Coordinates of C-alpha atoms and ligand atoms in Angstrom, one line a residue:
M1 CA -10.3 34.8 -8.2
G2 CA -7.2 35.1 -6.0
W3 CA -5.4 32.4 -4.0
Q4 CA -7.4 32.7 -0.8
K5 CA -10.7 32.5 -2.5
R6 CA -9.6 29.5 -4.5
I7 CA -8.5 27.7 -1.4
D8 CA -11.7 28.5 0.6
A9 CA -13.9 27.4 -2.3
A10 CA -12.0 24.0 -2.5
L11 CA -12.5 23.4 1.2
I12 CA -16.2 24.3 1.0
T13 CA -16.7 21.8 -1.9
R14 CA -14.9 19.1 0.1
R15 CA -17.1 19.6 3.1
E16 CA -20.3 19.6 1.0
Q17 CA -19.3 16.3 -0.5
D18 CA -18.7 14.7 2.9
A19 CA -15.1 14.2 1.6
Y20 CA -13.3 16.6 4.0
R21 CA -10.2 15.0 5.5
S22 CA -8.6 15.8 8.7
R23 CA -6.0 14.2 11.0
M24 CA -6.2 13.4 14.6
V25 CA -3.4 12.9 17.0
N26 CA -2.9 9.2 17.9
Q27 CA -0.8 8.0 20.8
G28 CA -1.0 4.3 20.2
G29 CA 0.7 1.7 18.1
G30 CA 0.0 -1.8 16.9
R31 CA -3.2 -3.4 18.0
W32 CA -4.5 -0.4 19.9
L33 CA -4.9 3.2 18.9
T34 CA -5.4 5.9 21.5
Q35 CA -7.0 9.2 20.8
Q36 CA -8.0 11.9 23.3
G37 CA -7.7 9.4 26.1
Q38 CA -9.9 6.9 24.4
R39 CA -8.5 3.5 23.4
Y40 CA -9.7 1.7 20.3
L41 CA -9.0 -1.7 18.7
N42 CA -7.2 -0.6 15.6
F43 CA -8.6 -2.1 12.3
S44 CA -7.2 0.4 10.0
S45 CA -3.4 0.0 10.1
N46 CA -1.2 -1.5 7.4
D47 CA 1.0 -3.1 10.1
Y48 CA -0.2 -6.5 8.9
L49 CA 2.2 -8.6 10.9
G50 CA 2.4 -6.3 13.9
L51 CA 6.1 -5.7 13.3
S52 CA 6.0 -2.0 14.1
Q53 CA 6.1 -3.0 17.8
H54 CA 8.6 -5.9 17.5
P55 CA 11.3 -5.8 20.1
A56 CA 14.1 -7.1 17.9
I57 CA 13.3 -4.4 15.3
I58 CA 13.1 -1.6 17.8
D59 CA 16.4 -2.9 19.2
A60 CA 18.0 -2.9 15.8
W61 CA 17.0 0.7 15.2
Q62 CA 18.3 1.8 18.6
T63 CA 21.6 0.0 18.1
G64 CA 21.9 1.4 14.6
A65 CA 21.3 5.0 15.9
T66 CA 24.0 4.5 18.5
R67 CA 26.4 3.3 15.9
Y68 CA 25.6 5.6 12.9
G69 CA 23.7 8.5 14.4
V70 CA 20.2 9.4 13.5
G71 CA 20.6 10.7 10.0
S72 CA 22.4 9.7 6.8
G73 CA 23.8 13.1 6.2
G74 CA 23.1 13.3 2.5
S75 CA 21.9 11.5 -0.7
G76 CA 23.3 8.1 -1.4
H77 CA 25.5 9.7 -4.1
V78 CA 27.3 11.9 -1.6
T79 CA 27.7 10.4 1.9
G80 CA 24.4 8.8 2.6
Y81 CA 25.1 5.3 1.5
T82 CA 26.4 3.2 4.3
D83 CA 27.3 -0.5 4.8
A84 CA 23.9 -0.8 6.5
H85 CA 22.1 0.4 3.3
A86 CA 24.3 -1.9 1.1
A87 CA 23.7 -4.9 3.3
L88 CA 19.9 -4.4 3.2
E89 CA 20.0 -4.0 -0.6
G90 CA 21.9 -7.2 -0.9
E91 CA 19.6 -9.1 1.4
L92 CA 16.5 -7.9 -0.4
A93 CA 17.9 -8.7 -3.8
Q94 CA 18.8 -12.2 -2.7
W95 CA 15.5 -12.8 -0.9
L96 CA 13.4 -11.8 -3.9
G97 CA 15.7 -13.4 -6.5
Y98 CA 16.8 -10.2 -8.3
P99 CA 20.3 -9.1 -9.3
R100 CA 19.8 -5.7 -7.6
A101 CA 17.7 -3.7 -5.1
L102 CA 17.8 0.1 -4.7
L103 CA 16.4 1.7 -1.6
F104 CA 14.0 4.7 -1.6
V105 CA 12.7 6.8 1.3
S106 CA 9.1 5.8 0.5
G107 CA 7.0 3.8 -1.9
Y108 CA 5.6 7.1 -3.1
A109 CA 9.0 8.3 -4.0
A110 CA 10.0 5.0 -5.6
N111 CA 7.0 5.0 -7.9
Q112 CA 7.5 8.6 -8.9
A113 CA 11.2 8.0 -9.5
V114 CA 10.8 4.9 -11.6
V115 CA 8.2 6.4 -13.9
A116 CA 9.9 9.8 -14.2
A117 CA 13.3 8.3 -15.0
L118 CA 12.0 5.8 -17.5
M119 CA 9.3 7.4 -19.5
Q120 CA 9.8 9.6 -22.6
S121 CA 7.3 11.4 -24.9
Q122 CA 6.9 8.6 -27.4
D123 CA 6.2 6.0 -24.7
R124 CA 3.0 4.8 -23.1
I125 CA 2.0 3.7 -19.7
L126 CA -0.8 1.1 -19.5
A127 CA -2.0 1.1 -15.9
D128 CA -4.7 -0.8 -14.0
K129 CA -7.4 1.7 -13.3
L130 CA -7.1 1.1 -9.6
S131 CA -3.4 1.6 -9.4
H132 CA -2.2 3.7 -6.4
A133 CA -2.3 7.5 -6.6
S134 CA 1.5 7.6 -6.7
L135 CA 1.7 5.6 -9.9
L136 CA -1.2 7.3 -11.7
E137 CA 0.0 10.7 -10.7
A138 CA 3.6 9.9 -11.9
A139 CA 2.2 8.6 -15.1
A140 CA 0.0 11.7 -15.6
Q141 CA 3.0 14.0 -15.0
S142 CA 5.3 12.1 -17.3
P143 CA 5.6 13.0 -21.0
A144 CA 4.4 9.5 -21.9
T145 CA 0.8 8.7 -22.8
L146 CA -1.2 7.2 -20.0
R147 CA -4.0 4.7 -20.7
R148 CA -5.8 2.9 -18.0
F149 CA -7.2 -0.6 -18.4
A150 CA -10.2 -2.2 -16.6
H151 CA -9.2 -3.4 -13.2
N152 CA -7.6 -6.9 -13.2
Q153 CA -8.7 -7.5 -16.9
P154 CA -5.8 -8.9 -18.9
A155 CA -8.1 -8.8 -22.0
A156 CA -8.4 -5.0 -21.6
L157 CA -4.6 -4.7 -21.3
Q158 CA -4.2 -6.9 -24.4
R159 CA -6.5 -4.6 -26.4
L160 CA -4.3 -1.6 -25.4
L161 CA -1.1 -3.4 -26.2
E162 CA -2.4 -4.2 -29.7
G163 CA -2.6 -0.5 -30.4
D164 CA 0.5 1.1 -32.1
C165 CA 3.1 2.9 -30.0
P166 CA 6.1 4.6 -31.5
G167 CA 8.1 4.2 -28.2
E168 CA 8.3 1.8 -25.3
T169 CA 5.4 0.5 -23.3
L170 CA 5.3 0.1 -19.5
A171 CA 2.4 -1.8 -18.0
V172 CA 1.7 -1.0 -14.3
T173 CA -0.3 -2.8 -11.7
E174 CA -0.3 -3.6 -8.0
G175 CA 0.2 -7.1 -6.5
I176 CA -2.6 -6.7 -4.0
F177 CA -4.8 -3.6 -4.4
S178 CA -4.8 -1.2 -1.5
M179 CA -8.5 -0.3 -1.6
D180 CA -10.1 -3.6 -2.7
G181 CA -7.6 -6.1 -1.3
D182 CA -7.8 -8.3 -4.4
S183 CA -4.8 -9.7 -6.3
A184 CA -3.8 -8.9 -9.8
P185 CA -3.7 -11.8 -12.3
L186 CA 0.1 -11.3 -12.6
G187 CA 0.9 -14.4 -14.7
A188 CA -1.6 -13.4 -17.5
L189 CA -0.5 -9.7 -17.4
H190 CA 3.2 -10.6 -17.6
A191 CA 2.7 -13.1 -20.4
L192 CA 1.0 -10.3 -22.4
T193 CA 3.7 -7.7 -21.8
Q194 CA 6.4 -10.2 -22.6
A195 CA 4.8 -11.2 -25.9
R196 CA 4.8 -7.5 -26.9
G197 CA 8.3 -6.5 -25.7
A198 CA 6.7 -4.3 -23.0
W199 CA 7.9 -4.2 -19.4
L200 CA 5.8 -4.9 -16.4
M201 CA 6.1 -2.9 -13.1
V202 CA 4.4 -4.4 -10.1
D203 CA 3.9 -2.3 -6.9
D204 CA 3.5 -5.0 -4.2
A205 CA 3.1 -2.7 -1.2
H206 CA 0.4 -4.9 0.3
G207 CA 1.7 -8.3 -0.8
V208 CA 5.3 -8.3 0.3
G209 CA 5.8 -9.9 3.7
V210 CA 2.2 -11.2 3.7
C211 CA 1.9 -13.7 0.9
G212 CA 4.2 -16.1 -0.9
E213 CA 6.9 -18.4 0.5
Q214 CA 8.8 -16.6 3.2
G215 CA 6.6 -13.6 2.6
R216 CA 8.2 -12.9 -0.7
G217 CA 5.0 -11.4 -2.0
S218 CA 2.5 -11.6 -4.9
C219 CA 5.0 -12.1 -7.7
W220 CA 6.8 -14.9 -6.0
Q221 CA 3.4 -16.5 -5.1
Q222 CA 2.2 -16.3 -8.7
G223 CA 5.5 -17.4 -10.2
I224 CA 6.5 -14.3 -12.2
Q225 CA 9.5 -12.0 -12.1
P226 CA 8.4 -8.6 -13.4
E227 CA 11.1 -6.4 -14.9
L228 CA 10.4 -3.8 -12.1
L229 CA 9.2 -4.7 -8.7
V230 CA 8.5 -2.1 -6.0
V231 CA 8.2 -3.3 -2.4
T232 CA 7.4 -0.9 0.4
F233 CA 8.3 -1.1 4.1
G234 CA 5.6 1.0 5.7
K235 CA 3.1 -2.0 5.7
A236 CA 4.1 -5.5 6.6
F237 CA 7.6 -4.5 7.4
G238 CA 6.2 -2.2 10.0
V239 CA 8.8 0.5 9.4
S240 CA 9.0 2.9 6.4
G241 CA 10.8 3.1 3.0
A242 CA 10.8 1.1 -0.2
A243 CA 13.0 -0.7 -2.6
L244 CA 13.0 -1.3 -6.4
L245 CA 14.1 -4.8 -7.5
C246 CA 15.5 -4.9 -11.0
S247 CA 18.4 -6.0 -13.2
E248 CA 22.0 -4.8 -12.9
S249 CA 21.8 -2.4 -15.8
V250 CA 18.4 -1.0 -14.8
A251 CA 19.7 -0.3 -11.3
D252 CA 22.8 1.5 -12.7
Y253 CA 20.4 3.5 -15.0
F254 CA 18.3 4.6 -12.0
L255 CA 21.5 5.6 -10.1
Q256 CA 22.1 8.0 -13.1
F257 CA 18.6 9.2 -13.8
A258 CA 16.3 8.7 -10.7
R259 CA 16.1 12.3 -9.3
H260 CA 14.6 11.0 -6.0
L261 CA 17.8 9.1 -5.4
I262 CA 20.1 11.9 -6.5
Y263 CA 18.5 15.0 -4.9
S264 CA 17.1 13.6 -1.7
T265 CA 18.6 12.5 1.6
S266 CA 18.8 8.7 1.9
M267 CA 17.0 6.9 4.7
P268 CA 18.8 7.0 8.0
P269 CA 21.3 4.0 8.4
A270 CA 19.6 3.1 11.6
Q271 CA 16.3 2.6 9.7
A272 CA 18.2 0.3 7.3
C273 CA 19.3 -1.7 10.4
A274 CA 15.7 -1.9 11.6
L275 CA 14.7 -3.0 8.1
R276 CA 17.3 -5.8 8.1
A277 CA 15.8 -7.0 11.4
A278 CA 12.3 -6.7 10.0
L279 CA 13.3 -8.7 6.9
S280 CA 14.6 -11.5 9.1
C281 CA 11.3 -11.5 11.1
I282 CA 9.4 -11.7 7.8
Q283 CA 11.6 -14.6 6.5
Q284 CA 10.8 -16.5 9.6
G285 CA 7.3 -15.2 9.9
D286 CA 5.2 -18.2 8.9
A287 CA 3.5 -18.3 12.3
L288 CA 2.5 -14.6 11.9
R289 CA 1.2 -15.2 8.4
D290 CA -0.8 -18.3 9.6
R291 CA -2.3 -16.2 12.3
L292 CA -3.3 -13.5 9.9
G293 CA -4.7 -16.1 7.5
R294 CA -6.9 -17.4 10.3
H295 CA -8.2 -13.9 11.1
I296 CA -9.0 -13.4 7.4
A297 CA -11.0 -16.6 7.2
Q298 CA -12.8 -15.8 10.5
F299 CA -13.7 -12.3 9.3
R300 CA -15.0 -13.5 5.9
A301 CA -17.0 -16.3 7.4
G302 CA -18.7 -13.8 9.8
A303 CA -19.1 -10.8 7.4
G304 CA -21.0 -12.5 4.6
D305 CA -24.5 -11.7 5.8
L306 CA -23.8 -8.0 6.5
P307 CA -25.9 -5.6 4.3
F308 CA -22.6 -4.3 2.7
T309 CA -20.7 -5.8 -0.2
L310 CA -17.8 -8.0 0.9
M311 CA -15.1 -7.8 -1.7
P312 CA -13.5 -10.9 -3.1
S313 CA -10.3 -10.4 -1.1
Q314 CA -8.1 -13.1 0.4
S315 CA -5.7 -10.5 1.8
A316 CA -5.4 -8.6 5.0
I317 CA -7.5 -5.8 3.4
Q318 CA -11.2 -6.6 3.8
P319 CA -13.2 -3.7 2.5
L320 CA -17.0 -3.5 3.1
I321 CA -18.6 -1.4 0.4
V322 CA -21.3 0.9 1.9
G323 CA -21.8 3.1 -1.2
D324 CA -22.8 6.5 0.1
N325 CA -20.2 8.7 1.7
A326 CA -22.4 9.9 4.6
A327 CA -23.5 6.3 5.4
A328 CA -20.0 5.0 5.4
L329 CA -19.0 7.8 7.8
R330 CA -22.0 7.0 10.1
V331 CA -21.1 3.3 10.3
A332 CA -17.5 4.1 11.0
Q333 CA -18.6 6.6 13.7
R334 CA -20.9 4.0 15.3
L335 CA -18.0 1.5 15.4
R336 CA -15.8 4.1 17.0
E337 CA -18.4 4.6 19.7
Q338 CA -18.1 0.9 20.4
G339 CA -14.3 1.0 20.6
F340 CA -13.3 0.0 17.1
W341 CA -11.2 2.1 14.8
V342 CA -12.2 1.5 11.2
S343 CA -11.5 4.0 8.4
A344 CA -14.2 5.2 6.0
M345 CA -12.6 5.6 2.6
R346 CA -14.3 8.0 0.2
P347 CA -13.9 9.3 -3.3
P348 CA -11.5 10.4 -4.7
T349 CA -9.4 7.7 -2.9
V350 CA -12.0 5.2 -4.2
P351 CA -14.3 5.4 -7.2
P352 CA -17.5 7.5 -6.8
G353 CA -20.4 5.7 -5.1
S354 CA -18.1 3.1 -3.6
A355 CA -17.4 4.6 -0.2
R356 CA -16.3 1.8 2.1
L357 CA -15.1 0.7 5.4
R358 CA -11.5 -0.4 4.8
I359 CA -10.9 -3.0 7.4
T360 CA -7.4 -4.3 7.8
L361 CA -6.7 -7.4 9.9
T362 CA -3.3 -8.0 11.4
A363 CA -1.4 -10.8 13.2
S364 CA -1.4 -8.7 16.3
H365 CA -5.2 -9.0 16.7
T366 CA -6.6 -11.9 18.6
D367 CA -9.4 -14.3 17.5
E368 CA -11.6 -12.6 20.1
D369 CA -10.8 -9.1 18.6
I370 CA -12.2 -10.3 15.2
A371 CA -15.3 -11.8 16.8
R372 CA -16.0 -8.6 18.7
L373 CA -15.5 -6.5 15.5
L374 CA -18.0 -8.7 13.6
S375 CA -20.6 -8.3 16.3
A376 CA -20.1 -4.5 16.4
L377 CA -20.4 -4.4 12.6
H378 CA -23.7 -6.3 12.8
T379 CA -25.1 -3.9 15.3
A380 CA -23.9 -0.8 13.4
A381 CA -25.3 -2.2 10.1
H382 CA -28.7 -2.9 11.8
E383 CA -28.8 0.7 13.1
Q384 CA -27.8 2.1 9.8
E385 CA -30.7 0.2 8.1
E386 CA -33.2 1.3 10.7
G387 CA -32.0 4.9 10.2
A388 CA -32.4 4.6 6.4
N389 CA -36.0 3.3 6.8
E390 CA -37.1 6.1 9.1
Ligands
LIG401 C1 1.2 2.7 0.6 C2 1.4 2.5 -0.8 C3 2.4 3.2 -1.5 C4 3.2 4.3 -0.9 O1 4.1 3.8 -0.1 P1 4.8 4.7 1.1 O2 6.0 4.0 1.4 O3 3.7 4.7 2.1 O4 5.0 6.0 0.5 C5 2.6 2.9 -2.8 N1 1.8 2.0 -3.5 C6 0.9 1.3 -2.9 C7 0.1 0.3 -3.6 C8 0.6 1.6 -1.5 O5 -0.4 0.9 -0.9

């Protein structure tokens, strides 16, 4: 067929499915998003506590850059591991109650690294069906067998665990699911893996900072300590990067075998400084979490009678399932015309037929913002129904 033909055909297919993705330049940050001179209230960022704009964190990054320069200069194994990185790792481990924390440049890299370094050909990965692309992709690329279990169904995991496996078993889930906003039944899942000598890996990208005492996340909130916990810093922390929390020996193992740590430049030390400041904001962030909680309650109370499916989510992620790709895009477009930035999520990011508006609420919104969004949603839904009946 030839490379160019293959690429052109793939793009045409995407367009035909209303699944074509493109980026737009955005000049905003935080509560607002500015595009082509137009300002929108931003309901699609993962900056759940508004920390990306926090003066103390910005200041810590700047001070860090003045002290350390802007780059780490190498992988952590060479020269890229500074006292700023070490201090952050120590604080994270202590905060989350683990012996060790290891920093990664992103959650994507952390998930890939953990799965790649652990899994061998006799092993199996049992992953919640809705686990993040970074986890499922790492599992699919690994020599281990990948089996997916029904979303948030411990009984489905149990059936898989009862099957024979010549090697080791790693069960994988998210704490709060990125597209549905619901929480995993972590206690039940961990009890099952423990009973079978399997390990549990929890990716708490959307829980850490937001739920649990001091923002310690889903595992803390549900009273479990999985063998492997991944937390990411691009969401509630408002920055970027990730960490793996684990035991002493597992951390030492990853320092030998996690290629993303060995062959990749570590995060800038100034970023580690910013993350330490962000951690401190999160530890003291009860007021921000209360405010976010109020917005979630307000949104759910007002969205129940929309002609879309409101998911059973208590988190900052409040998806409204529209179903059809084109309809979801139309509603998002209508909201945009009214000054609200809401993302339409379509397959393959979400299962076929479940295109949705992925609305994210943050502590930087005001009560008034939420009320205005609800009113715009009712208008857009009404117009969508009229359009469908014509
Ligand atoms: C965002 C996200 C990631 C990726 O983290 P990055 O730091 O953005 O690479 C991984 N897992 C889940 C569940 C996520 O939502």
